[in-house]
Tab-separated table of C-alpha atoms in Angstrom:
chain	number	residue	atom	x	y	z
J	1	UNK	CA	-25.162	230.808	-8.521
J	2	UNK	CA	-22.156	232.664	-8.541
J	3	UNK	CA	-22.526	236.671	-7.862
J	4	UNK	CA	-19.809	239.289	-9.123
J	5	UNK	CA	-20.238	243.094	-9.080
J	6	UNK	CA	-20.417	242.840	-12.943
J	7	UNK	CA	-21.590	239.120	-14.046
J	8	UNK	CA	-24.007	236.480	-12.850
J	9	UNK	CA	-22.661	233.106	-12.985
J	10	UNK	CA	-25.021	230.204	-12.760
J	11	UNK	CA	-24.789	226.167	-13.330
J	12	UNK	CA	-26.476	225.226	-16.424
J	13	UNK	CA	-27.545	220.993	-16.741
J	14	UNK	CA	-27.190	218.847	-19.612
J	15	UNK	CA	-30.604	217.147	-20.426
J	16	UNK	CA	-29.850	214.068	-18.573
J	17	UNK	CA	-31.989	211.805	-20.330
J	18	UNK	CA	-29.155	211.775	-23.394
J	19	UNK	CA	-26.857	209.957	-20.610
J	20	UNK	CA	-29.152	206.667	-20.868
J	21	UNK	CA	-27.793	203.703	-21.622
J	22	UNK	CA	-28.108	202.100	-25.193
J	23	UNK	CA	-30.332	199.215	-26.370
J	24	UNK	CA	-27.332	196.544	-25.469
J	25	UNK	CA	-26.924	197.550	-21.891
J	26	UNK	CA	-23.497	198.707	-22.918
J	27	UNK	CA	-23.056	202.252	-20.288
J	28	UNK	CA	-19.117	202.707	-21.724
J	29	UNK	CA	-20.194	202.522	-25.463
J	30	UNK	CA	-19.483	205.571	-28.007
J	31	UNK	CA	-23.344	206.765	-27.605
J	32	UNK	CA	-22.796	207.112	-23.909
J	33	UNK	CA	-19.168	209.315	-24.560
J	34	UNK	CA	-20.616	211.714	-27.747
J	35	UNK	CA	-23.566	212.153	-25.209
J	36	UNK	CA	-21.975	212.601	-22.027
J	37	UNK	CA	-23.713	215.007	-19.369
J	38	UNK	CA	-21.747	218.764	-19.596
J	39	UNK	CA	-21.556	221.270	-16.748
J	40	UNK	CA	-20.774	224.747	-17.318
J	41	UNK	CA	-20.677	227.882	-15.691
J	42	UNK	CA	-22.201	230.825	-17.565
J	43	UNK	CA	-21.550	234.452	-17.418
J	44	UNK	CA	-24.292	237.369	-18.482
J	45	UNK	CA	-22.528	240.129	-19.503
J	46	UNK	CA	-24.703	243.429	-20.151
J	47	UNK	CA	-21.630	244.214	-22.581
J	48	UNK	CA	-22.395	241.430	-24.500
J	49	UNK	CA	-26.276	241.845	-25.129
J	50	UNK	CA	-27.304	239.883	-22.040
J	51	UNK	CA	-26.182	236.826	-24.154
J	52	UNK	CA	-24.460	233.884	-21.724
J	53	UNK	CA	-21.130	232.936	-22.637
J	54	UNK	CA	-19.219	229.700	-21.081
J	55	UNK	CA	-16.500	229.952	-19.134
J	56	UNK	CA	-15.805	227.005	-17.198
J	57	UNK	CA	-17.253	223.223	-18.166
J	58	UNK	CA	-16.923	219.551	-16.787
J	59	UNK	CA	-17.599	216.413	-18.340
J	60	UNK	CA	-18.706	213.079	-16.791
J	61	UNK	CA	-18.210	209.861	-18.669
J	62	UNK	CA	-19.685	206.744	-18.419
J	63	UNK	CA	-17.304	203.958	-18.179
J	64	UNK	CA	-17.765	200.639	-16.348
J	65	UNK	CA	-14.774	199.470	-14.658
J	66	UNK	CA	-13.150	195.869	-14.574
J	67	UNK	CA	-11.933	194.831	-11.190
J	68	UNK	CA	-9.130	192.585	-12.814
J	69	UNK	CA	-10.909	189.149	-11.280
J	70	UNK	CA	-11.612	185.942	-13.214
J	71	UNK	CA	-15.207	186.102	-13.398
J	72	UNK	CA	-14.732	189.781	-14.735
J	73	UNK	CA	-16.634	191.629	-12.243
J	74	UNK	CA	-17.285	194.860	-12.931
J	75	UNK	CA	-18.279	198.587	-11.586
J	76	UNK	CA	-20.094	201.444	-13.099
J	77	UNK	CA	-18.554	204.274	-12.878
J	78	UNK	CA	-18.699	208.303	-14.145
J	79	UNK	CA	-15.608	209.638	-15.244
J	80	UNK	CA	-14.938	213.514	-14.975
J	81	UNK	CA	-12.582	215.256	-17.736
J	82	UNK	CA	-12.507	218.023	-19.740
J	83	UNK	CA	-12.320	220.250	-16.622
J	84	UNK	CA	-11.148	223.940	-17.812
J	85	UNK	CA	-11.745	227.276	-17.309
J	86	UNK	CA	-11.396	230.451	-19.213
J	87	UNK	CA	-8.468	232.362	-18.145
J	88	UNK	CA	-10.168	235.660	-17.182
J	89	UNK	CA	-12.087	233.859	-14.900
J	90	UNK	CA	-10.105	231.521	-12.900
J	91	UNK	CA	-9.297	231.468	-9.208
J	92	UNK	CA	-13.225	232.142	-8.137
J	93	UNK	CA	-13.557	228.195	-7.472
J	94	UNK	CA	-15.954	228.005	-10.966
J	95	UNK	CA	-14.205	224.102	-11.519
J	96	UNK	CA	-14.498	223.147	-7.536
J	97	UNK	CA	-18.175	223.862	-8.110
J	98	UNK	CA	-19.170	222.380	-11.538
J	99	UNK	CA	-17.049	219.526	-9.476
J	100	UNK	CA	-19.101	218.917	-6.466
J	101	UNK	CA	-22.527	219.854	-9.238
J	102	UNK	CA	-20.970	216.768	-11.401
J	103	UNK	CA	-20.719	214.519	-8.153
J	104	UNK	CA	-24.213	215.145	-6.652
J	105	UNK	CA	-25.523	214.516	-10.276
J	106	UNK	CA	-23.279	210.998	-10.356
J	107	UNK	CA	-25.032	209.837	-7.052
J	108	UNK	CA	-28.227	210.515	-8.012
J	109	UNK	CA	-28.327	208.837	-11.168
J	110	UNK	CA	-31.300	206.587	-10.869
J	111	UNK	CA	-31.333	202.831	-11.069
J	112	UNK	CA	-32.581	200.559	-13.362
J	113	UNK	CA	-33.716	197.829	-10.852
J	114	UNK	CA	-33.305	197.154	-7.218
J	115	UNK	CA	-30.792	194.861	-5.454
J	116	UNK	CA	-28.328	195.197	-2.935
J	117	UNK	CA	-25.566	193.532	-5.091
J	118	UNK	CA	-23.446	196.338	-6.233
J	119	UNK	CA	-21.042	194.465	-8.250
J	120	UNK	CA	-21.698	193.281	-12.056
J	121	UNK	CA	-21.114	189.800	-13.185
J	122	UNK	CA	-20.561	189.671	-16.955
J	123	UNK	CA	-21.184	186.107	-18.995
J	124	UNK	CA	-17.971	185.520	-19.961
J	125	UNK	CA	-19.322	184.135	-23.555
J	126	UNK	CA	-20.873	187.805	-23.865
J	127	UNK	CA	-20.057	190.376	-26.076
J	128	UNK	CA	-21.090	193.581	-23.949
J	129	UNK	CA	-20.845	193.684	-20.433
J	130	UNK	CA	-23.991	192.990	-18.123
J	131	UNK	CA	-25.944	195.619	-16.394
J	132	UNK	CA	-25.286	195.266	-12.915
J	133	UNK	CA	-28.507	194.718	-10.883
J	134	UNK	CA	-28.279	197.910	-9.448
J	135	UNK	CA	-26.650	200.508	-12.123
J	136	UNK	CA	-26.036	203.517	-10.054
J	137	UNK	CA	-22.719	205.008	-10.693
J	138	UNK	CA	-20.806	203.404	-7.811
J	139	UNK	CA	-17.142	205.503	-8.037
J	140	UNK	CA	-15.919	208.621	-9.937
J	141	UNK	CA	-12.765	208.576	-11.356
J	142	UNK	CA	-10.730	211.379	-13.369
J	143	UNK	CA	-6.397	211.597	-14.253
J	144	UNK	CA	-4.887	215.154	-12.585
J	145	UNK	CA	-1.829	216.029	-12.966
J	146	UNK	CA	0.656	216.683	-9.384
J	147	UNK	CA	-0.318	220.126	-8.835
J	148	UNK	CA	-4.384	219.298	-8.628
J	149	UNK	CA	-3.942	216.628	-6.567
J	150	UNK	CA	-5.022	218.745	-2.874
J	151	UNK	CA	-7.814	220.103	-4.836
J	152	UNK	CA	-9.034	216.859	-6.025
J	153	UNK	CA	-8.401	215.347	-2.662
J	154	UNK	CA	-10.457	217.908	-1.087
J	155	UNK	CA	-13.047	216.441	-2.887
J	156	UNK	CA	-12.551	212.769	-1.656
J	157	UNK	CA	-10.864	211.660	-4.415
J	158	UNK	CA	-7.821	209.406	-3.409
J	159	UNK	CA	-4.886	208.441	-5.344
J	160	UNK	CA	-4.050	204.915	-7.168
J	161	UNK	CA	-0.681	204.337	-8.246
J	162	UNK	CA	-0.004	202.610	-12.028
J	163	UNK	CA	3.019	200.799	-12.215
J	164	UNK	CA	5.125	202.296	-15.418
J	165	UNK	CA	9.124	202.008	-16.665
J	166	UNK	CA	10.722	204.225	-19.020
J	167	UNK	CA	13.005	202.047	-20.983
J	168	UNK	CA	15.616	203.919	-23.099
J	169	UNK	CA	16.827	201.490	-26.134
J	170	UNK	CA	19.863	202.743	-28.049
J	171	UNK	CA	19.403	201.782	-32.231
J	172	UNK	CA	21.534	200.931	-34.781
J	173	UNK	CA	19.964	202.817	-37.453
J	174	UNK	CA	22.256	201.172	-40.555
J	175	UNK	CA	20.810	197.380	-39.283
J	176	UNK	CA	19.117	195.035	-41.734
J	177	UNK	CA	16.009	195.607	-39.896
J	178	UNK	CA	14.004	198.060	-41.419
J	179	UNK	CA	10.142	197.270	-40.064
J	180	UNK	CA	9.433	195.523	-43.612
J	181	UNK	CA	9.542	191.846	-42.205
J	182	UNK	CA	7.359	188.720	-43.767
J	183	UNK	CA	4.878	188.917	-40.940
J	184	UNK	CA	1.367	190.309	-42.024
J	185	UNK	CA	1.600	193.836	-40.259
J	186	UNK	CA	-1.206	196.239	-41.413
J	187	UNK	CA	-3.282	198.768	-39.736
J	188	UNK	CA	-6.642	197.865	-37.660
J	189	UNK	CA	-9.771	198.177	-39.692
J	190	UNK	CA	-13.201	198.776	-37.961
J	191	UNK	CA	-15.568	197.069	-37.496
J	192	UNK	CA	-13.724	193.761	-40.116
J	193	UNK	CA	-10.972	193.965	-36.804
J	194	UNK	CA	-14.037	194.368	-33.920
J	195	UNK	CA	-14.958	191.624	-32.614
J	196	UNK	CA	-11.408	189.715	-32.374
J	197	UNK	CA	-9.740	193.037	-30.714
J	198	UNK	CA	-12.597	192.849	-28.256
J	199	UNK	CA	-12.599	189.338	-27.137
J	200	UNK	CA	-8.674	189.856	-26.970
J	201	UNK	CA	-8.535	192.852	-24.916
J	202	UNK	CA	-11.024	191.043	-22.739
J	203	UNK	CA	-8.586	188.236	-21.609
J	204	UNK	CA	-5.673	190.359	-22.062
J	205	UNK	CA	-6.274	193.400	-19.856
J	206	UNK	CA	-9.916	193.022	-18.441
J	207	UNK	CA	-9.317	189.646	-16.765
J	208	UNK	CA	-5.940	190.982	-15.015
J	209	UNK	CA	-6.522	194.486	-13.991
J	210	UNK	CA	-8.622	196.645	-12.003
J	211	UNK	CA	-9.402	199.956	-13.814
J	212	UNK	CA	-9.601	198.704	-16.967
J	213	UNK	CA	-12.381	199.696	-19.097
J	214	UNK	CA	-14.727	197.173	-20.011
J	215	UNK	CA	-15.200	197.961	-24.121
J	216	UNK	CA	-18.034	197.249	-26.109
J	217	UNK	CA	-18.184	196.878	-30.052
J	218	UNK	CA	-19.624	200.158	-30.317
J	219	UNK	CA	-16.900	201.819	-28.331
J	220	UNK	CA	-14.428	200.130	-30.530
J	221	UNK	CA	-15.878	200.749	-33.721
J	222	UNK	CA	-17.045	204.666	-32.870
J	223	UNK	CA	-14.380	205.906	-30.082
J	224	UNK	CA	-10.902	203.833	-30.379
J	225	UNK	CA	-11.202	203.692	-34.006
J	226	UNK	CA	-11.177	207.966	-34.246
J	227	UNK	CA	-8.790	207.497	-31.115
J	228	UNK	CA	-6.566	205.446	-32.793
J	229	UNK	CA	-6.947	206.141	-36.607
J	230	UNK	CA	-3.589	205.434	-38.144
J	231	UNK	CA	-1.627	204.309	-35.069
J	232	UNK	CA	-2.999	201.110	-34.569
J	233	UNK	CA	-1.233	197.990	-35.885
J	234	UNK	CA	-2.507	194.713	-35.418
J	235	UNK	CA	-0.256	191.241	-36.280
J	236	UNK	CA	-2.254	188.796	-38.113
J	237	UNK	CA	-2.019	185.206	-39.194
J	238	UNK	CA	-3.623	184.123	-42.367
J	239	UNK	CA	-4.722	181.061	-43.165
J	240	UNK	CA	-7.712	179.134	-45.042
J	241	UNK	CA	-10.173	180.285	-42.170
J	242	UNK	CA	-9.346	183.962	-42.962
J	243	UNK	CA	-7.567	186.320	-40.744
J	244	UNK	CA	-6.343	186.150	-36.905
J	245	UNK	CA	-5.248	189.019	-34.802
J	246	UNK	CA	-2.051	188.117	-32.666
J	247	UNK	CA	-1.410	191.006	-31.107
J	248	UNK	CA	-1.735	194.690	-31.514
J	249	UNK	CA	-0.504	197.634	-30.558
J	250	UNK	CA	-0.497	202.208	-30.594
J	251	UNK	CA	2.675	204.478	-30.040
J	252	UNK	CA	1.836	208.008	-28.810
J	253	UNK	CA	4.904	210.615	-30.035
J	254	UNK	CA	5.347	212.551	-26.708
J	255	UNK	CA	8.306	215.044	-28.205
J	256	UNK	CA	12.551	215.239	-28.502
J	257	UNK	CA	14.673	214.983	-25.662
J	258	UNK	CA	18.682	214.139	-25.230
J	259	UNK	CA	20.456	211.226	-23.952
J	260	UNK	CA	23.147	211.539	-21.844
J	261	UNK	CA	26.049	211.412	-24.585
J	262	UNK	CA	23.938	214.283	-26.023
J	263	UNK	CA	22.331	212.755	-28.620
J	264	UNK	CA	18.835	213.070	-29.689
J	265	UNK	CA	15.762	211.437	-28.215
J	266	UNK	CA	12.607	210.847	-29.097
J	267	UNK	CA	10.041	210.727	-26.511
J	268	UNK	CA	7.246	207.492	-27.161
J	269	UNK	CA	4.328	205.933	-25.323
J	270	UNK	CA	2.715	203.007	-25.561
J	271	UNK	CA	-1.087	203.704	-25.356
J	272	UNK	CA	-2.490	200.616	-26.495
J	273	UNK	CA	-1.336	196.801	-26.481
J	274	UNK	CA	-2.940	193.484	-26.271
J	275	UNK	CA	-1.617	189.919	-27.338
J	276	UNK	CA	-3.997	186.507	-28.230
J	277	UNK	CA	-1.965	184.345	-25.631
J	278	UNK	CA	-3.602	181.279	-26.829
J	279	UNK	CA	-1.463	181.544	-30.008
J	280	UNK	CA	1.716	184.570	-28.849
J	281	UNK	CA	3.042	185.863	-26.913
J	282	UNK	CA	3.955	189.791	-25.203
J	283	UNK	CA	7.584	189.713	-26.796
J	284	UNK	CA	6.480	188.477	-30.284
J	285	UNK	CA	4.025	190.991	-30.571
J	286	UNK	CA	6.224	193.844	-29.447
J	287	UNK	CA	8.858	192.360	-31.871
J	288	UNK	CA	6.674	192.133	-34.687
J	289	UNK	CA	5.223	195.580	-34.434
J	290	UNK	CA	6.985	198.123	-32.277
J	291	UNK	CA	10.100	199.114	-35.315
J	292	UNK	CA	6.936	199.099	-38.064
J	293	UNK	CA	4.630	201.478	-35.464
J	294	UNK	CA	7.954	203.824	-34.983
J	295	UNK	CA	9.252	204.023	-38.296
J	296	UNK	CA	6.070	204.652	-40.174
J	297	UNK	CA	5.332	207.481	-37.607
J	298	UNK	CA	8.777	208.515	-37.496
J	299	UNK	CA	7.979	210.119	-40.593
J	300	UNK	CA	5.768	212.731	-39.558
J	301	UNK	CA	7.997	213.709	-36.399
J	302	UNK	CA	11.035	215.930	-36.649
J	303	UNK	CA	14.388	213.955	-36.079
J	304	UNK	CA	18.257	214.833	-35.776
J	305	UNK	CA	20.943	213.240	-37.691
J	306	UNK	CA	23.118	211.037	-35.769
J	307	UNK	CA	26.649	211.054	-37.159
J	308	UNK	CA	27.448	207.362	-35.821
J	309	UNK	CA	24.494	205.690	-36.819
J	310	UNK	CA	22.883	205.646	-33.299
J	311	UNK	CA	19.778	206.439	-32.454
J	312	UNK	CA	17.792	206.778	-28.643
J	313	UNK	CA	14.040	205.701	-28.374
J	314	UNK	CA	12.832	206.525	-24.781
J	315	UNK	CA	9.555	204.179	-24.419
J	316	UNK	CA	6.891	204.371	-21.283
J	317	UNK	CA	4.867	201.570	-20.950
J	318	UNK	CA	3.589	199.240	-18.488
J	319	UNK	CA	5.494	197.383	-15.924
J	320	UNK	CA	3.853	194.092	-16.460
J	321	UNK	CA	4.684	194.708	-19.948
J	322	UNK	CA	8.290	195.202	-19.914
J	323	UNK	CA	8.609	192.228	-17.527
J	324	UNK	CA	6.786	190.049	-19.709
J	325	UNK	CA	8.838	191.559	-23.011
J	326	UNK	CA	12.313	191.920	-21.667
J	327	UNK	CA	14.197	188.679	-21.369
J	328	UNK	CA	17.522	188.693	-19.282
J	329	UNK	CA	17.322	192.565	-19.558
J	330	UNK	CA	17.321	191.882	-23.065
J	331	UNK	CA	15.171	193.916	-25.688
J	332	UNK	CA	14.045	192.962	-29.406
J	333	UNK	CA	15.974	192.738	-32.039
J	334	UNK	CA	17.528	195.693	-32.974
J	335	UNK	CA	17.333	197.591	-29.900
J	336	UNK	CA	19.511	197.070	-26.818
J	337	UNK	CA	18.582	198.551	-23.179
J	338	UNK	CA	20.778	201.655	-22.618
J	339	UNK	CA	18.537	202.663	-19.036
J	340	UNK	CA	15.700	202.084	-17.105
J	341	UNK	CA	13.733	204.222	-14.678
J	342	UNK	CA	10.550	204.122	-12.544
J	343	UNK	CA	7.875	206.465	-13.946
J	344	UNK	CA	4.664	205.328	-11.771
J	345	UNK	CA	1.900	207.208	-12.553
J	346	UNK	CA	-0.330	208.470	-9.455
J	347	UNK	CA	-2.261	210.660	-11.239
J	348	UNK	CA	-5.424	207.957	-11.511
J	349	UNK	CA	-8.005	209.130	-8.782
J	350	UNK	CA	-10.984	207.597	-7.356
J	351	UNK	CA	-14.018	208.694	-5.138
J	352	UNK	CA	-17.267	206.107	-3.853
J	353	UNK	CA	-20.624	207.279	-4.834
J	354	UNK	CA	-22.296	205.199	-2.713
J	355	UNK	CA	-22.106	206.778	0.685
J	356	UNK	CA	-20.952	206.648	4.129
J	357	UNK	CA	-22.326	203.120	4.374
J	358	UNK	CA	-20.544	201.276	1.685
J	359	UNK	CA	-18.036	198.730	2.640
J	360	UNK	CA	-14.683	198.124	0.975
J	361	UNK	CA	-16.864	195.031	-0.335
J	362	UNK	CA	-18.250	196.737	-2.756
J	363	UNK	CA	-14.826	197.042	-4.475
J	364	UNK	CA	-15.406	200.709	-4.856
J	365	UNK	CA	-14.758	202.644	-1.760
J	366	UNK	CA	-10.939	202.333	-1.954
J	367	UNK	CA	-9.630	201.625	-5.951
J	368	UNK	CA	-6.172	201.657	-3.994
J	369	UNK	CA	-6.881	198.911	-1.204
J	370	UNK	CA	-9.103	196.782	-3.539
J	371	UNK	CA	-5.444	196.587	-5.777
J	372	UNK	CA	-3.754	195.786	-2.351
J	373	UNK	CA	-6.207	193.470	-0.759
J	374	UNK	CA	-7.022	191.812	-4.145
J	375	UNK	CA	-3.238	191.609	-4.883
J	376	UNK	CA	-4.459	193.066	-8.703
J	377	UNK	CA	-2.852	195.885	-10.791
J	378	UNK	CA	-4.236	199.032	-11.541
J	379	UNK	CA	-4.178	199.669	-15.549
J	380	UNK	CA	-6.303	201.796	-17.254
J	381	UNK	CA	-4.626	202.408	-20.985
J	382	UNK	CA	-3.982	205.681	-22.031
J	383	UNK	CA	-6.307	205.020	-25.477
J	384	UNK	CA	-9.463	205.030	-22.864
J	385	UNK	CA	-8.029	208.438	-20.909
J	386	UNK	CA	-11.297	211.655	-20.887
């Protein structure tokens, strides 16, 4: 309870029994996110007829967590978002508090069974990940920007860096290629595109980094298909068996800029990518998608004439990914490299739930020195951000 000479603030709880888990053990699925426990701060304002109004909320989200290993272990974990506070009433520490109220309500969550294995092994022939034997949430995690990192911190939340390049390509705009090629391009469709996307994404991201989250159908079909609604492009291969997804991909328009000669720039990031290696490859993909993805949303962005023809594209994406696409500092076809830069993001921030007793073991206490130790990147894509 919060006391002011003219309101009463107090913590109000979400009915935690809407934060179970769903019939397929699935704790990350869309039913878990549309009924995520709330936090608020409430003010009673005798000017207002006694009735409470909001002014400052948290979220917590359950995800579970790949640890980027090959047998797919995984973490449960409650992410926090959605942290804001009406203007009129910041600066009284209202978010610190629903902070520490969402973190004693993480640790707390009860268990499902007993065990003193903390980490969750997932059949790799399943389609939803396993509950772990003990489903606690085992870390908190959230995305602050610079300026929130000492409050977070103060907290116990601790920084993981994600490796990201900004590539600038320059683009001959008057080139013969104009996104149409013979390659089956189309849009995703949910659920017809469900189950391939998530047995992709498995191998593709869950397998290789730590973060990631693990997806189920549901999640797919009910979050990343509002999420990504007419941004997602998926490559497929047609033949007498029906369709196969090779690769997909989402651009996120982030605004204009200038390149150095002046010229304009538009700002893109790549939120969302995934390949089937077993039949492509990172570059193909990326080839056969990226000029469709920006010239179809081109269209609903504002753009600048360029009197020569020229056009800049400044793209952040993963470093894996531009090491895997870029070939002798090479780019697709028709964009060549004009500059690179380093653009890590450290914004990713983790805290245990598990008490002073847990070990870095556990894979939980440290998201940073379980990357180091376990010599695995930290990815988590900016489609899955709260």
């Amino acid at each position: 309870y919060y006391n002011d000479p003219h309101v009463t603030w107090q913590q109000t709880r979400h009915d935690s029994s809407l934060a179970n888990d769903d019939d397929n053990g699935t704790t990350n699925s869309a039913t878990m996110h549309a009924a995520a426990w709330i936090r608020v701060a409430t003010t009673i304002d005798p000017k207002n007829g006694d009735k409470p109004q909001i002014v400052a909320s948290c979220r917590i989200f359950g995800r579970r967590l790949s640890l980027g290993s090959p047998n797919t272990s995984t973490i449960f974990a409650g992410g926090i978002g959605e942290v804001c506070t009406d203007e009129r009433h910041r600066k009284r520490g209202l978010s610190k508090a629903l902070l520490q109220d969402a973190i004693e309500m993480m640790k707390q969550r009860p268990p499902m069974t007993s065990s003193s294995n903390q980490l969750a092994t997932r059949d790799s022939s399943s389609n939803s990940p396993a509950r772990t034997s003990t489903d606690h949430m085992q870390v908190s995690l959230l995305h602050a920007a610079p300026a929130f990192f000492p409050v977070y911190q103060s907290a116990g939340y601790v920084n993981t860096t994600s490796e990201w390049t900004a590539v600038t390509l320059q683009w001959k705009t008057d080139s013969s290629h104009d996104g149409s090629e013979t390659r089956s391009v189309r849009l995703a469709q949910f659920p017809k595109d469900t189950t391939q996307l998530q047995a992709l994404h498995r191998h593709f991201s869950e397998s290789r980094f730590a973060g990631c989250i693990v997806r189920s159908a549901d999640y797919w079909n009910q979050y990343l298909s509002r999420e990504l609604d007419g941004k997602l492009w998926v490559w497929i291969l047609e033949d007498t068996g029906g369709e196969r997804i090779l690769g997909w991909l989402a651009l996120r328009y982030r605004g204009l800029g200038s390149s150095d000669s002046g010229e304009s720039l538009q700002n893109w990031q790549l939120v969302e990518f995934g390949c089937n290696q077993k039949e492509s490859n990172s570059r193909d993909v990326m080839q056969s998608l990226f000029l469709t993805a920006v010239l179809r949303q081109q269209q609903q962005q504002p753009r600048s004439p360029s009197a020569n023809n020229e056009a800049f594209i400044r793209l952040t994406l993963p470093t894996f990914l531009y090491r895997e696409i870029a070939q002798d500092k090479l780019w697709i076809s028709p964009f060549s490299i004009y500059r690179l830069e380093t653009v890590n993001d450290e914004g990713w921030m983790y805290r245990s739930l598990l008490g002073e007793s847990s070990t870095d073991d556990d894979g939980v206490l440290s998201m940073s020195e379980w990357c180091q130790d376990h010599k695995v990147p930290h990815l988590i894509w900016p489609s899955d951000s709260f």
